[in-house]
CSV table of C-alpha atoms and ligand atoms in Angstrom, one decimal:
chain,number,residue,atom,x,y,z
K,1,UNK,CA,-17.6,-11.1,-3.0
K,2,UNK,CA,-18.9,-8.4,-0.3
K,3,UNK,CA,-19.5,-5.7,-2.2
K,4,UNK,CA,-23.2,-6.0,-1.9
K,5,UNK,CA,-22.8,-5.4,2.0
K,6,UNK,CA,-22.7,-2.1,3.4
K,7,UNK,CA,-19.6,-0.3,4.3
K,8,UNK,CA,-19.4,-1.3,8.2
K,9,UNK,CA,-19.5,-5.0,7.4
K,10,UNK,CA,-17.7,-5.2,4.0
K,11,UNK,CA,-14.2,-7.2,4.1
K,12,UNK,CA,-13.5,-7.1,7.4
K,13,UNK,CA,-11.1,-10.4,7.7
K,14,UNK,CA,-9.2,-9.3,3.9
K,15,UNK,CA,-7.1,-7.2,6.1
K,16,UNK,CA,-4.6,-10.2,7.2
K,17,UNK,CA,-2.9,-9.0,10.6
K,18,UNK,CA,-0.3,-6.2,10.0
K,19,UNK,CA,-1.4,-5.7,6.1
K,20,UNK,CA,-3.0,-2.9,4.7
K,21,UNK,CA,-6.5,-2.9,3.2
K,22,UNK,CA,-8.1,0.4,1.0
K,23,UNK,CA,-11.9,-0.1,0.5
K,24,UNK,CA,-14.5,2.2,-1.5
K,25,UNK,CA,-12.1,5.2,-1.1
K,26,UNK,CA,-12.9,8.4,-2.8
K,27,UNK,CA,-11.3,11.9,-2.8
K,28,UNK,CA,-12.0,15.0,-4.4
K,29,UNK,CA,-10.2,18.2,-5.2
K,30,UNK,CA,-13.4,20.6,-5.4
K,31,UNK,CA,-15.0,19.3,-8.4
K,32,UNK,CA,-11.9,17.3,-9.3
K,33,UNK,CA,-12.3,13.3,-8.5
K,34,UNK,CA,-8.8,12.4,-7.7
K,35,UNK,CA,-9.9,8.5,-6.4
K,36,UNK,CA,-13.0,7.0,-7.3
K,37,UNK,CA,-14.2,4.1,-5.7
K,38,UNK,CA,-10.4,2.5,-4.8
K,39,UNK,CA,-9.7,-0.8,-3.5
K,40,UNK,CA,-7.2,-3.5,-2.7
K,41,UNK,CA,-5.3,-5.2,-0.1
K,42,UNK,CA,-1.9,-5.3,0.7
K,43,UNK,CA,-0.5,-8.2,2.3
K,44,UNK,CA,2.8,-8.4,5.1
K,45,UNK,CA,5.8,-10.5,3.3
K,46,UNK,CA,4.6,-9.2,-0.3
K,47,UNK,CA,6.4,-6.0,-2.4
K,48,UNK,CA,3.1,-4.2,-4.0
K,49,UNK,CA,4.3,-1.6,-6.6
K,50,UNK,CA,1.5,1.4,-6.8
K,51,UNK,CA,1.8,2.7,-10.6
K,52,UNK,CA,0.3,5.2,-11.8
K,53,UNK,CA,1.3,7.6,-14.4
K,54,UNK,CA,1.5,11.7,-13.5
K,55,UNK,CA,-2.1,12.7,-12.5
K,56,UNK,CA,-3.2,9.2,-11.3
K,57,UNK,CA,-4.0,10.2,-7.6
K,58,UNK,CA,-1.2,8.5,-6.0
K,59,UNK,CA,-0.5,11.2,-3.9
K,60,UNK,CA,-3.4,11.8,-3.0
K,61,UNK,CA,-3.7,8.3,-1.7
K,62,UNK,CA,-0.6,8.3,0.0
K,63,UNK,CA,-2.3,11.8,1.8
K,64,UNK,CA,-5.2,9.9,2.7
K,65,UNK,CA,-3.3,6.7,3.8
K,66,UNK,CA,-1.3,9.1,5.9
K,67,UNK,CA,-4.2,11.2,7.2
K,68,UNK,CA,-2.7,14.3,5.9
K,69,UNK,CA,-6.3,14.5,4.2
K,70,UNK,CA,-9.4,12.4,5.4
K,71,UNK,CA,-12.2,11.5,3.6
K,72,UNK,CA,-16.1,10.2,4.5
K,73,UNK,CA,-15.9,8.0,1.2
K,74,UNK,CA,-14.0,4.6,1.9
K,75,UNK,CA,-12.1,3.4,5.0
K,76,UNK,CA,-8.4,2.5,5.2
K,77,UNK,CA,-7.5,-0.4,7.9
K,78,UNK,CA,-3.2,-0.7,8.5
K,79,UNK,CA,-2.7,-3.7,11.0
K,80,UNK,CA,-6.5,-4.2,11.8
K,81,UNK,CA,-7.1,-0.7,12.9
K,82,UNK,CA,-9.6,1.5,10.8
K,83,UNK,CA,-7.2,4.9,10.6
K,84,UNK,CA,-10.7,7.0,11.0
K,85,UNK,CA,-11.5,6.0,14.0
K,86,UNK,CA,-8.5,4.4,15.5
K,87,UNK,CA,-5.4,7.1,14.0
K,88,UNK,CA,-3.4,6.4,16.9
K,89,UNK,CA,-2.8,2.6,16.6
K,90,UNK,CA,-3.1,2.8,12.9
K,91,UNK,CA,-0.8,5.2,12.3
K,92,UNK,CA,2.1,4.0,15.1
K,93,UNK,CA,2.1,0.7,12.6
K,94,UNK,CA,2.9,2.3,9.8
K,95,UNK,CA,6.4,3.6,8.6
K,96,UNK,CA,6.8,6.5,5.6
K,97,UNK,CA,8.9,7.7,3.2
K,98,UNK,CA,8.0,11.0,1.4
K,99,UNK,CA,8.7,11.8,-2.1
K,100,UNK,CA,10.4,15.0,-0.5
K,101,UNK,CA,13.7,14.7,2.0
K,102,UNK,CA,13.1,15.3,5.4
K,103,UNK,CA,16.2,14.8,7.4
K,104,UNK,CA,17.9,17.2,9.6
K,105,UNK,CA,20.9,18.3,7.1
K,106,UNK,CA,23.5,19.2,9.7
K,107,UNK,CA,22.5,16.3,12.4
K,108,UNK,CA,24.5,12.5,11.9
K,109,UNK,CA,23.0,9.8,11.0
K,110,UNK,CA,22.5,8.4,14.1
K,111,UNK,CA,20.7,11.8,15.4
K,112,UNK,CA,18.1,12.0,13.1
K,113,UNK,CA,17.1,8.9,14.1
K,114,UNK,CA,17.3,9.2,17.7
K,115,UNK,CA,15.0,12.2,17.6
K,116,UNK,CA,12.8,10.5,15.6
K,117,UNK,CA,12.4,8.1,18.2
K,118,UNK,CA,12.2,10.4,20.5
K,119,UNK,CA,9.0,11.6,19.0
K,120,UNK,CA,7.5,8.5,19.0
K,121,UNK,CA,8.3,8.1,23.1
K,122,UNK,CA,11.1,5.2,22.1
K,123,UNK,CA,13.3,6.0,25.6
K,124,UNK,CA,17.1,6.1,25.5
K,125,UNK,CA,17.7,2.0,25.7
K,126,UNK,CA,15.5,1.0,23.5
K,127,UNK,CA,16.2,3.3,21.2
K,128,UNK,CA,19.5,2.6,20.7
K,129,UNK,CA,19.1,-0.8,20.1
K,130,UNK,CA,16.7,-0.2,17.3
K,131,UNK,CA,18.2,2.4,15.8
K,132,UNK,CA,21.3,0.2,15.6
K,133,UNK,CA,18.9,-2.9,14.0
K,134,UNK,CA,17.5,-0.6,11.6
K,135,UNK,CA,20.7,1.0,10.4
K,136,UNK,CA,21.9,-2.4,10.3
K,137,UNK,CA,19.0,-3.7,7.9
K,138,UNK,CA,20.0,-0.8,5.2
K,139,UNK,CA,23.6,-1.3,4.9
K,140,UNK,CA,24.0,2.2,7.4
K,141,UNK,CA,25.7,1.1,10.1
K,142,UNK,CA,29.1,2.4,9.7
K,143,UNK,CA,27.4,5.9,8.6
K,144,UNK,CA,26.2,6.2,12.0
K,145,UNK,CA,28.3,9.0,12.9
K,146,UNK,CA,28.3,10.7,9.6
K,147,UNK,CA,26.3,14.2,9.2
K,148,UNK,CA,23.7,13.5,6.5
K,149,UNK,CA,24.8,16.7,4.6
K,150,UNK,CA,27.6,14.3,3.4
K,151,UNK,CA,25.9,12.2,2.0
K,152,UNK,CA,25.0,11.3,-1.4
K,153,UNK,CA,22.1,11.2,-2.3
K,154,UNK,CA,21.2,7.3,-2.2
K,155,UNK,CA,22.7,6.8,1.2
K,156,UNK,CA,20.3,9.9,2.2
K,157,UNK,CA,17.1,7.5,1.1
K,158,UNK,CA,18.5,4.7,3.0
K,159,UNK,CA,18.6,7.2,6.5
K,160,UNK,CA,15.3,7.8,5.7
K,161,UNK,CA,14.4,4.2,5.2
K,162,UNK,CA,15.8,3.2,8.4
K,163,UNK,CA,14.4,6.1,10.2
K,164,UNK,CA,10.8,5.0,8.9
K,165,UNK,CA,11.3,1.5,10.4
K,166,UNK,CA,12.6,2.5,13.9
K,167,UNK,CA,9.1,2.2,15.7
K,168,UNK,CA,8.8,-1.3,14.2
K,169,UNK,CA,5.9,-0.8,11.7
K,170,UNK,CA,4.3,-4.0,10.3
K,171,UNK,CA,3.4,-1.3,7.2
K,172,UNK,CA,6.0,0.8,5.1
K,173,UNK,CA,5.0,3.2,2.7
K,174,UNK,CA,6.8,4.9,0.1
K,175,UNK,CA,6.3,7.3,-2.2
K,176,UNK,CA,8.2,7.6,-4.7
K,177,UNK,CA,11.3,7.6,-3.0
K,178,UNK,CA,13.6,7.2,-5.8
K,179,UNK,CA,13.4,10.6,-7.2
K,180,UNK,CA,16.2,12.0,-8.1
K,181,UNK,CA,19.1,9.4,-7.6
K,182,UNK,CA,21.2,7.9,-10.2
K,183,UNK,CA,20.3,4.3,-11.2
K,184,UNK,CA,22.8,2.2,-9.0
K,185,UNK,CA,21.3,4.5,-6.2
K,186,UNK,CA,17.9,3.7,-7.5
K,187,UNK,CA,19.1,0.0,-7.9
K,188,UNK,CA,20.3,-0.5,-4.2
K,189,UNK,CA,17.1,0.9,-2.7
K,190,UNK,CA,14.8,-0.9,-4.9
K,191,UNK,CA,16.5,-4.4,-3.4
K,192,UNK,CA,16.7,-2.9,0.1
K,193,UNK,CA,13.0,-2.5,0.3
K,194,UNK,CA,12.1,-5.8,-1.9
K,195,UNK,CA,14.6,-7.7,1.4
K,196,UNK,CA,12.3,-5.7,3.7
K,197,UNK,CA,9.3,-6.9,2.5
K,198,UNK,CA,11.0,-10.5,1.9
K,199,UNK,CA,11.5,-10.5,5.5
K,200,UNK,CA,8.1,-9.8,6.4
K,201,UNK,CA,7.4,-5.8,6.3
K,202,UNK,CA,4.1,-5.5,4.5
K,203,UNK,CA,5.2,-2.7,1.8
K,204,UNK,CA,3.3,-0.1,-0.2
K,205,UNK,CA,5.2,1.6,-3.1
K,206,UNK,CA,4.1,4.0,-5.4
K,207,UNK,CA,6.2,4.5,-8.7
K,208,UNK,CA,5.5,5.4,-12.3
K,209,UNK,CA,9.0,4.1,-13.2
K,210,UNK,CA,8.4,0.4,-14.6
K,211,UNK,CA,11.7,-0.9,-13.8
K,212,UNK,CA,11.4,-1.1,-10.4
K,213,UNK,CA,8.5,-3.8,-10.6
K,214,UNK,CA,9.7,-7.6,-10.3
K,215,UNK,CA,7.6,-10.1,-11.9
K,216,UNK,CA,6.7,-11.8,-8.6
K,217,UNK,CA,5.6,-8.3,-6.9
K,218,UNK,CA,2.1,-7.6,-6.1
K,219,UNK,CA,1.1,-4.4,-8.4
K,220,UNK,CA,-1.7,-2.1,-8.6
K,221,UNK,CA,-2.0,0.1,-12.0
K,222,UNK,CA,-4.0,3.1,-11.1
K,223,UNK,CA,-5.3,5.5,-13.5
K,224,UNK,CA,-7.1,8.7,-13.7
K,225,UNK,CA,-7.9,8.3,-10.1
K,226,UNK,CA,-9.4,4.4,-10.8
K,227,UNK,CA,-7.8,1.0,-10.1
K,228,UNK,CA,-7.2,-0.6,-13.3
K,229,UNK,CA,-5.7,-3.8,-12.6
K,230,UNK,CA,-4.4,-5.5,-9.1
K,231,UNK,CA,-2.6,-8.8,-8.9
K,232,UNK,CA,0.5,-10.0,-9.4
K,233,UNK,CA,3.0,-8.2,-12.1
K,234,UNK,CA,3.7,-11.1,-14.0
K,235,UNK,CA,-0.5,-11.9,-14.6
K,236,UNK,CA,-1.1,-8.4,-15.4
K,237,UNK,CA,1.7,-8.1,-17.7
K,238,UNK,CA,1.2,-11.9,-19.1
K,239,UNK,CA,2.9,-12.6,-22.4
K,240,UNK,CA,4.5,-8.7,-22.4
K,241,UNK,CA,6.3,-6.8,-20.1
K,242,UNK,CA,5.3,-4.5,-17.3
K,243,UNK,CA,6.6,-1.6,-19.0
K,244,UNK,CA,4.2,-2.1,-22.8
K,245,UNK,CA,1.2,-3.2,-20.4
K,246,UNK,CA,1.8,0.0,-18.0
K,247,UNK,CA,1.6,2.2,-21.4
K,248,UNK,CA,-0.6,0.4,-22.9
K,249,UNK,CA,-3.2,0.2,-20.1
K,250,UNK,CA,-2.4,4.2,-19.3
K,251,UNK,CA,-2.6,5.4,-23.0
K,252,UNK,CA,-6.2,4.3,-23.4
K,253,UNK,CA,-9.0,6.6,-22.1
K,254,UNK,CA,-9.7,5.3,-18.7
Q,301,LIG,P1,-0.1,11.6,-8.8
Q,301,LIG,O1,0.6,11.6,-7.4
Q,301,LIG,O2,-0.3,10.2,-9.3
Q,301,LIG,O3,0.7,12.4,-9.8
Q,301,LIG,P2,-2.1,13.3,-7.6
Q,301,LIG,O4,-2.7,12.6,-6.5
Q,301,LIG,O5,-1.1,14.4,-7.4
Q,301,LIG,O6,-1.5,12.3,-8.7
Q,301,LIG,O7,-3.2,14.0,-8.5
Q,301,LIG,C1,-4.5,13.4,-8.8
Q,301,LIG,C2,-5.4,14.4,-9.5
Q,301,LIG,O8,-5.8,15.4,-8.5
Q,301,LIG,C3,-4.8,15.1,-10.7
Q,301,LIG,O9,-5.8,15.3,-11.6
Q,301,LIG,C4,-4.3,16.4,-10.1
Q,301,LIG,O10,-4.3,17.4,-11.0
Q,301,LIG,C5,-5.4,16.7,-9.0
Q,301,LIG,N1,-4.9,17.4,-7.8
Q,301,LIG,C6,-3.9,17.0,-7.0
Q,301,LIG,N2,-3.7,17.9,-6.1
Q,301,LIG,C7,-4.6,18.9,-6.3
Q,301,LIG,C8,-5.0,20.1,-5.6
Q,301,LIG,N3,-4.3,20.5,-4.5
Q,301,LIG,N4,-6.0,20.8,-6.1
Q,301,LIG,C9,-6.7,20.4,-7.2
Q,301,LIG,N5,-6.4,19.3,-7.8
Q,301,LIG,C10,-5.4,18.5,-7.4
């Protein structure tokens, strides 16, 4: 493996083109280690479910992944740019979805989207026609021209999906973007995001609810601010189910 080489040569190529790839990353609240020593790839066409129970630093690694926080310790690469020293391209690769809302209430569907694309110097055209593939993709279309405030809840998520993929991202990340619907809600979004990835999008999600882990997904257990296990769900949870391991694997002193 590389991890006898120093940091500026270690795993260069593991980052295939438009993945995402966390090496040696480390983060610390004061004298609170809230990732020690993280790492794993994650690859474009593949669903990889981040689990971690309350408390396992998955926010803080969304933060980091995000460059709301940055960190000396570790590097993060999204598409073949490092995010320390190339934010720019890194970050116009990669799509988000917060834990927390963030649409315009009172704007339509539509708007929220436009102005999103507007922020990311989309013009008029172009924008339209992406906006319209992307609402298309989540099952939004005919929602264009609704105001989000009447929405429920789950169609909210999807705006917010399809706002995240307007720029084209090879990279979307969510975190935990379930919380708070009901379970068909839950349900829809769950297989929007696993067709996503299916068709290519490189996705990053971070849960502690088991049931939204297939058997075929990619999944990372993270605990106490370590990476317990990383590979597929059905290996890790071999012979039991993703649930028991997930408990079993978080209940023990890490
Ligand atoms: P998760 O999102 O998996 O619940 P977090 O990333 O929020 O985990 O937290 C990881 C660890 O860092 C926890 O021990 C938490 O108490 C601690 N932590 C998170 N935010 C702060 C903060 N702002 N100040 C101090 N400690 C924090």
């Amino acid at each position: 493996m590389t991890d006898g080489l120093p940091p500026e040569l270690r795993r260069e190529s593991d980052t295939a083109p438009g993945g995402l790839s966390v090496e040696d990353l480390s983060f610390s609240y004061g004298a609170r280690q809230a990732l020690d020593g993280v790492s794993f790839a994650c690859r474009p066409g593949r669903f990889t479910a981040l689990l971690g129970p309350n408390g396992a630093g998955k926010s803080t690694l969304f933060a980091l992944l995000t460059r709301l926080f940055t960190t000396p310790h570790g590097r993060i690469r999204i598409a073949g740019a490092d995010l320390a020293r190339s934010p720019r391209k890194a970050l116009a690769n990669m799509g988000i979805v917060f834990q927390q809302p963030t649409l315009d209430l009172d704007l339509t569907v539509r708007r929220n989207l436009s102005y999103f694309a507007a922020l990311h110097g989309i013009p008029g055209r172009a924008a339209a026609a992406r906006i319209d593939a992307s609402l298309e993709r989540l099952g939004m279309a005919e929602r264009a021209g609704e105001r989000v405030r009447d929405l429920n809840g789950g169609h909210r998520r999807r705006t917010e999906l399809a706002r995240a993929l307007v720029h084209s991202p090879s990279v979307l990340l969510c975190d935990e973007p379930t919380v708070g619907l009901d379970a068909a809600s839950r349900q829809a979004i769950v297989d929007h995001v696993h067709e996503l990835a299916a068709g290519g999008l490189t996705v990053l999600w971070a849960t502690h609810l088991t049931d939204e882990v297939r058997a075929e997904d990619d999944l990372l257990v993270l605990h106490r601010g370590r990476l317990l296990r990383d590979g597929t769900a059905a290996e890790i949870s071999a012979g039991s189910t993703v649930s028991e391991t997930f408990l079993d694997l978080t209940r023990a002193p890490a």
